[in-house]
Amino acid sequence: MSPEITQRKLARTRVAPHLSDLKKWQSEALRLSPLHSSRHQPAEALLEGERQLEALRKEIEMARQALILEMDDIRDAPAVVHYLAALDSLLKRYPPNTRAALPTR
């Protein structure tokens, strides 16, 4: 096998355990997005949804940074690039909300 094929296989193998986290975060974000955006929710529920989304966002950002460090030797491999792109897409879909950090009265 060529070194490129070997490196791609290694990258897929190393990224594979992280795919379950990606699916979990995607599901959680979909579950939380109606809580975050519904105007028919009480203010407390809306704020709680925003806080939960912000916590999820921080978790994803920390995992993204850890993955970059862990995969530094193979960062240009397609599997790593695609996984990071999926995380970035998820983060862009749910931008940070400064109101979530404000205390309630």
Coordinates of C-alpha atoms in Angstrom, one line a residue, residues 70-105:
E70 CA -4.5 15.1 19.0
M71 CA -4.6 14.9 15.2
D72 CA -1.8 17.4 14.6
D73 CA 0.4 14.8 12.8
I74 CA -2.5 14.0 10.3
R75 CA -4.4 17.3 10.3
D76 CA -4.5 17.4 6.5
A77 CA -6.1 14.0 6.1
P78 CA -9.6 14.1 4.6
A79 CA -11.2 12.4 7.6
V80 CA -9.8 15.0 10.0
V81 CA -10.7 17.9 7.7
H82 CA -14.3 16.6 7.2
Y83 CA -14.8 16.1 10.9
L84 CA -13.5 19.6 11.7
A85 CA -15.8 21.0 9.0
A86 CA -18.8 19.2 10.5
L87 CA -17.9 20.7 13.9
D88 CA -17.5 24.2 12.4
S89 CA -20.8 23.9 10.6
L90 CA -22.5 22.9 13.8
L91 CA -21.0 25.9 15.6
K92 CA -22.0 28.3 12.9
R93 CA -25.5 27.0 12.9
Y94 CA -25.9 28.0 16.5
P95 CA -23.9 31.2 17.1
P96 CA -23.1 32.3 20.6
N97 CA -25.7 34.3 22.4
T98 CA -24.6 36.9 24.9
R99 CA -27.9 36.9 26.7
A100 CA -27.4 33.3 27.8
A101 CA -24.5 34.5 30.1
L102 CA -26.7 37.1 31.8
P103 CA -28.0 36.3 35.3
T104 CA -31.7 36.0 35.8
R105 CA -33.6 38.4 38.2

